[in-house]
């Protein structure tokens, strides 16, 4: 829908291939254990698996019973067990327990573990330690990419966020690099690669290594994706932290979109059942409202209902023949539309109810003040009251983080008092949560950093220059400052308003936040694509802590592209925040197409900006932030219409659908997002909350 | 060690590996067919030994090689592993061409190569304009791998191979220098999985202090080790490491975190008691102290109240049975609970709200908010009134709400307070506009009327007439105000 009439935007590549690939490989792996077997599936692989295969496919390949990992097999279990899992230590122990229990009771079985997307050495080590190595066989299901919609591909790795940004672990970089490699082998070679963030850069480097040695022969293939933009989530936390006001975002915040589908409960379906609905561009109602500001959705839905009614009404006065045609040709479509309409109307009601209860207006007002930097005291007391009233542990945290990032940390007095009240309202164990948020740089104290500096200088004395450089680097990532205010000013992220912001014909990407704020990540992508590099953005880059790059002709040797790059851009936000990232925005702005055409893909010529590493000042205080890169990965590939950029995590900002937008940038790019996972503020906060083990 | 070395050599040179390397020959297919036939003919023999079959029929990534790498990392561990190895070798040498065949035989039309990339192959059927090679570049590369088996890879190559999921012996990195170069290469390679694998090897082959010392200047690797230790639950090792690094706060937090795993409340309380002495910051120490005290109180309150409830003597508990136990709840929830069930108790009682307020230094605002919610829930309007009333030194009373009267109204309204009660507080809302909104919304007619009167807004007041019932006292009131000639209307 969104694309119709958009002459300049290319059709997005067919990502259905990715699903077929994944399915074929899975079937192949299952056949490696011939005969009847029971399949144990990791809980968080179930939804993705549903999008790839179904039970009958599994049955065709001799899968007998299905279990969720963590469930013990019953007495009637098969002689062969197959485990489809993420590479996690916990899961290995579970499997080892089963194997060892069988051994003890003298039961003999065959066991096969299929890791997705990769196997980790640590997992094998656990299997060995538990004494079951050799009793099980291992395989890898290289299921890196799940297309969730025509322009969103997800790696479905929400743990990337915590693993990288909190723990500082690089385990997912290889999968990211492989995902990019896969994508480029299918739809590349890419013309130019841009990126910003530490993780983005590392991912890019590993990907380049993989490409270089793969000697693939890409010549003559028509590239379907022109540009790639990798970005770390921590480049832009703010976007992910703001309340979403676009329909898709609200649906996600309210009901949680999981793997592209949502469960609408009884309050939405107005029956006693829950209904699972796939939300994508195929849903004719959803595709038209997903990117709209919530306030515009009602009008649209009621218009739509009236049209529907009129169409039904036509059958009055029909003769038998006409009636027959009507029933056979139109009725089904109308019924379908009717069903969708009533679901979305129900969802709207439910969202309204919930938001009214939570003082949504007031919350938004406080958020806007934070973004603009006005009335910070007042916002702080709003947050305090929010905590005192126990409104929601996740929401309170989110607001505190937003305060911290926009203000470059809380002043110590506020930090202490908010923390104390938070612990009193939501539980003392959140002491750990605060510690985590501090490490991630999401919730910091303004004076923080002194301790780090001390450690660093102590450490530096011990080591050689080369190592010292590395340390500085590491500390740098630990001690990130958000510099939001300065960046916002530099890039004009807070639109100046005279009068009401016109949501009907939005003039910029800020409409995804009701006109209050242009998503930083999207703005960066816009700027970089416009300039075809980072030139002129030096100050912004510095404020973002560097690690930017720009490389043309990423195809590696032998991949010299002949054609001009397509106007498709692949945005790869690393991490997490896909949803926001994903749809939204960013791109909105790409303007001249001609510049695209002029961009020849040259083989790894690096832009001047590449390699210019910002040396971090030691001791900046924070903790680590950085890894968002994955998000960036969602590359926008095809030239899309300006419409959809990805926002970070925050939800889906779907501007893409706005005709106004598109008209403004007729030659726009089509954006495709590739993300580690789609995120929103709640998911981000939950990642930091210490779970009961 | 030398024995391991010999095994290694033998292993690497066993036919198995060759089987995995797909040579560049063009007649790959015919070869495959041939090997398939060969293997099928072997099946009968092989089948007796199903263990081996399973191990070898793995889909492409050398199973043997994985076990190899693990064996490597696991040092020259002997015993069962060795036994297994020999059986593996026996297996592999007995049917050399199996791997090729293995993949060709189940889904031969789709896959001919290594499993990693084999799926790409099916794609080539779908995409006619592109050759197989695009999607399965690795099919063509194994030649290079041949030499790899000769084992002497540089640290860099070792890391590269491991990044590709291939097998590599780490055992030959024996000098500290070599180990560190290897680690640095792993870090430079950006693959956390490999970094962790190298760390597992270092952890096994280096004395703690030396490992710690080296990691202190290698922050990225350090993060990986810490996370690995946490994942595998090696708490003691982790604490040693953190202590060595002087990260005392993290030591404390790591220990404190363990309380989450303790289900039994008594044990949990004991554990928390022990946490008080941990090296937290001063601020956090008081939070931990509070946590302990809170749980201690909750245990006492819980025991008491459960008893009360069971006995059925207390009307309050009969009328409003407890929905859940108070154990492990946050302080504010506990306060609410105590305002609900124990509001009138003397301060000396652990369960009394005032005692909680004092012990935990709960701010006034928080206290009022919570008490208000609890009393309103019980519809104890008198308590609400008392809570918001202050006396000055002359004995005059005055209503005061540290949280703002609009919040008070909201809480009361949510608990279905009658209009008479609500009205009294709506009237106290300071901001005129908010007051009007609230009054209109909750039908506090008197307040609306009086406010319009005070605003001297005749038009609004006249318009409001249609909102009140005909012939009601409110209507009467509007009339009398409108006819009052003393008022100088602004419109």
PDB file of N, CA, C and O in Angstrom, chain B residues 174-182:
ATOM      1  N   UNK B 174      51.990 -22.511  24.244  1.00  0.00           N
ATOM      2  CA  UNK B 174      52.382 -22.866  25.598  1.00  0.00           C
ATOM      3  C   UNK B 174      53.104 -21.761  26.343  1.00  0.00           C
ATOM      4  O   UNK B 174      52.961 -21.634  27.550  1.00  0.00           O
ATOM      5  N   UNK B 175      53.866 -20.983  25.649  1.00  0.00           N
ATOM      6  CA  UNK B 175      54.536 -19.908  26.384  1.00  0.00           C
ATOM      7  C   UNK B 175      53.518 -18.803  26.671  1.00  0.00           C
ATOM      8  O   UNK B 175      52.546 -18.635  25.930  1.00  0.00           O
ATOM      9  N   UNK B 176      53.747 -18.106  27.722  1.00  0.00           N
ATOM     10  CA  UNK B 176      52.831 -17.041  28.102  1.00  0.00           C
ATOM     11  C   UNK B 176      52.679 -16.055  26.945  1.00  0.00           C
ATOM     12  O   UNK B 176      51.600 -15.617  26.600  1.00  0.00           O
ATOM     13  N   UNK B 177      53.821 -15.776  26.364  1.00  0.00           N
ATOM     14  CA  UNK B 177      53.827 -14.840  25.257  1.00  0.00           C
ATOM     15  C   UNK B 177      52.878 -15.294  24.145  1.00  0.00           C
ATOM     16  O   UNK B 177      52.057 -14.532  23.655  1.00  0.00           O
ATOM     17  N   UNK B 178      52.994 -16.566  23.779  1.00  0.00           N
ATOM     18  CA  UNK B 178      52.136 -17.097  22.724  1.00  0.00           C
ATOM     19  C   UNK B 178      50.664 -17.006  23.114  1.00  0.00           C
ATOM     20  O   UNK B 178      49.803 -16.667  22.309  1.00  0.00           O
ATOM     21  N   UNK B 179      50.412 -17.308  24.350  1.00  0.00           N
ATOM     22  CA  UNK B 179      49.022 -17.286  24.804  1.00  0.00           C
ATOM     23  C   UNK B 179      48.445 -15.877  24.697  1.00  0.00           C
ATOM     24  O   UNK B 179      47.308 -15.679  24.273  1.00  0.00           O
ATOM     25  N   UNK B 180      49.262 -14.922  25.094  1.00  0.00           N
ATOM     26  CA  UNK B 180      48.763 -13.551  25.078  1.00  0.00           C
ATOM     27  C   UNK B 180      48.586 -13.030  23.662  1.00  0.00           C
ATOM     28  O   UNK B 180      47.634 -12.306  23.365  1.00  0.00           O
ATOM     29  N   UNK B 181      49.501 -13.414  22.799  1.00  0.00           N
ATOM     30  CA  UNK B 181      49.346 -13.010  21.405  1.00  0.00           C
ATOM     31  C   UNK B 181      48.044 -13.586  20.864  1.00  0.00           C
ATOM     32  O   UNK B 181      47.269 -12.916  20.186  1.00  0.00           O
ATOM     33  N   UNK B 182      47.816 -14.812  21.195  1.00  0.00           N
ATOM     34  CA  UNK B 182      46.588 -15.467  20.750  1.00  0.00           C
ATOM     35  C   UNK B 182      45.360 -14.715  21.268  1.00  0.00           C
ATOM     36  O   UNK B 182      44.415 -14.430  20.529  1.00  0.00           O
TER      37      UNK B 182
END
